[in-house]
GROMACS .gro file of C-alpha atoms in nm:
model
  118
    1UNK     CA    1   1.884   2.397  -0.445
    2UNK     CA    2   2.139   2.668  -0.441
    3UNK     CA    3   1.943   2.890  -0.703
    4UNK     CA    4   1.618   2.806  -0.526
    5UNK     CA    5   1.384   3.041  -0.346
    6UNK     CA    6   1.440   3.085   0.034
    7UNK     CA    7   1.284   2.814   0.225
    8UNK     CA    8   1.020   2.934   0.470
    9UNK     CA    9   0.849   2.595   0.593
   10UNK     CA   10   0.857   2.220   0.561
   11UNK     CA   11   0.609   2.248   0.265
   12UNK     CA   12   0.848   2.460   0.081
   13UNK     CA   13   1.131   2.206   0.171
   14UNK     CA   14   0.910   1.917   0.022
   15UNK     CA   15   0.827   2.119  -0.285
   16UNK     CA   16   1.178   2.213  -0.349
   17UNK     CA   17   1.299   1.847  -0.290
   18UNK     CA   18   1.044   1.707  -0.530
   19UNK     CA   19   1.151   1.958  -0.782
   20UNK     CA   20   1.511   1.854  -0.755
   21UNK     CA   21   1.413   1.483  -0.782
   22UNK     CA   22   1.206   1.538  -1.086
   23UNK     CA   23   1.486   1.747  -1.261
   24UNK     CA   24   1.761   1.504  -1.153
   25UNK     CA   25   1.565   1.195  -1.290
   26UNK     CA   26   1.454   1.387  -1.608
   27UNK     CA   27   1.085   1.351  -1.526
   28UNK     CA   28   1.023   1.726  -1.559
   29UNK     CA   29   1.281   2.000  -1.584
   30UNK     CA   30   1.209   2.254  -1.319
   31UNK     CA   31   1.522   2.441  -1.390
   32UNK     CA   32   1.417   2.570  -1.733
   33UNK     CA   33   1.353   2.948  -1.675
   34UNK     CA   34   1.047   3.093  -1.832
   35UNK     CA   35   0.864   2.775  -1.858
   36UNK     CA   36   0.570   2.748  -1.606
   37UNK     CA   37   0.365   2.432  -1.653
   38UNK     CA   38   0.048   2.465  -1.423
   39UNK     CA   39   0.013   2.074  -1.464
   40UNK     CA   40   0.367   1.980  -1.384
   41UNK     CA   41   0.287   1.833  -1.063
   42UNK     CA   42   0.017   1.594  -1.180
   43UNK     CA   43   0.093   1.533  -1.549
   44UNK     CA   44   0.196   1.189  -1.662
   45UNK     CA   45   0.555   1.194  -1.787
   46UNK     CA   46   0.715   0.942  -1.996
   47UNK     CA   47   0.983   0.865  -1.743
   48UNK     CA   48   0.715   0.776  -1.497
   49UNK     CA   49   0.534   0.524  -1.711
   50UNK     CA   50   0.604   0.185  -1.550
   51UNK     CA   51   0.321   0.001  -1.721
   52UNK     CA   52   0.357   0.033  -2.097
   53UNK     CA   53   0.580  -0.206  -2.242
   54UNK     CA   54   0.579  -0.425  -1.919
   55UNK     CA   55   0.498  -0.777  -1.863
   56UNK     CA   56   0.119  -0.738  -1.903
   57UNK     CA   57   0.165  -0.570  -2.256
   58UNK     CA   58   0.409  -0.848  -2.346
   59UNK     CA   59   0.180  -1.114  -2.246
   60UNK     CA   60  -0.111  -0.959  -2.456
   61UNK     CA   61   0.131  -0.955  -2.773
   62UNK     CA   62   0.208  -1.305  -2.717
   63UNK     CA   63  -0.146  -1.400  -2.675
   64UNK     CA   64  -0.211  -1.252  -3.008
   65UNK     CA   65   0.095  -1.370  -3.198
   66UNK     CA   66   0.068  -1.732  -3.067
   67UNK     CA   67  -0.301  -1.747  -3.137
   68UNK     CA   68  -0.407  -1.865  -2.811
   69UNK     CA   69  -0.773  -1.817  -2.864
   70UNK     CA   70  -0.760  -2.045  -3.177
   71UNK     CA   71  -0.557  -2.318  -3.005
   72UNK     CA   72  -0.742  -2.325  -2.666
   73UNK     CA   73  -1.050  -2.119  -2.697
   74UNK     CA   74  -0.947  -1.882  -2.424
   75UNK     CA   75  -1.029  -1.521  -2.461
   76UNK     CA   76  -0.789  -1.242  -2.343
   77UNK     CA   77  -0.952  -1.196  -1.989
   78UNK     CA   78  -0.961  -1.580  -1.926
   79UNK     CA   79  -0.598  -1.610  -2.042
   80UNK     CA   80  -0.478  -1.338  -1.811
   81UNK     CA   81  -0.649  -1.476  -1.517
   82UNK     CA   82  -0.449  -1.797  -1.540
   83UNK     CA   83  -0.148  -1.847  -1.300
   84UNK     CA   84   0.181  -1.748  -1.448
   85UNK     CA   85   0.312  -2.101  -1.483
   86UNK     CA   86  -0.011  -2.198  -1.679
   87UNK     CA   87   0.022  -1.898  -1.888
   88UNK     CA   88   0.399  -2.004  -1.983
   89UNK     CA   89   0.257  -2.353  -2.061
   90UNK     CA   90  -0.022  -2.238  -2.276
   91UNK     CA   91   0.201  -2.006  -2.463
   92UNK     CA   92   0.471  -2.294  -2.518
   93UNK     CA   93   0.202  -2.527  -2.640
   94UNK     CA   94   0.057  -2.258  -2.886
   95UNK     CA   95   0.407  -2.206  -3.028
   96UNK     CA   96   0.466  -2.566  -3.090
   97UNK     CA   97   0.110  -2.604  -3.251
   98UNK     CA   98   0.195  -2.304  -3.488
   99UNK     CA   99   0.537  -2.462  -3.571
  100UNK     CA  100   0.374  -2.799  -3.636
  101UNK     CA  101   0.109  -2.623  -3.853
  102UNK     CA  102   0.364  -2.442  -4.046
  103UNK     CA  103   0.565  -2.774  -4.110
  104UNK     CA  104   0.251  -2.949  -4.221
  105UNK     CA  105   0.188  -2.649  -4.466
  106UNK     CA  106   0.544  -2.688  -4.588
  107UNK     CA  107   0.499  -3.057  -4.653
  108UNK     CA  108   0.187  -3.007  -4.842
  109UNK     CA  109   0.342  -2.740  -5.066
  110UNK     CA  110   0.660  -2.957  -5.121
  111UNK     CA  111   0.410  -3.256  -5.224
  112UNK     CA  112   0.210  -3.041  -5.451
  113UNK     CA  113   0.536  -2.920  -5.617
  114UNK     CA  114   0.672  -3.277  -5.664
  115UNK     CA  115   0.332  -3.382  -5.816
  116UNK     CA  116   0.344  -3.081  -6.064
  117UNK     CA  117   0.693  -3.173  -6.153
  118UNK     CA  118   0.649  -3.549  -6.223
   0.00000   0.00000   0.00000
């Protein structure tokens, strides 16, 4: 603020405060001299991205990892439209089914190995 231009009106004050905010929170460094980004005001910055890696992305990952479609026949849109308590339950049930299937497969492999040895 001390090195900024002379303030002439309220619009200048708003712009100066926005620049200070963006520099302070590392959204965009307005204090760098010689760098004039014409889209600095409207460009999406990583520090402002509140959606990537959020709950929605996590639920999509879990939908895929837990094979919800295979176990329940729900496509992604149908799954995301469910109430959150039902989503948690579906994910929990899918995980249990995966674990059960893995145990069954281990048991089959063990039985085949016993038969081959005997």
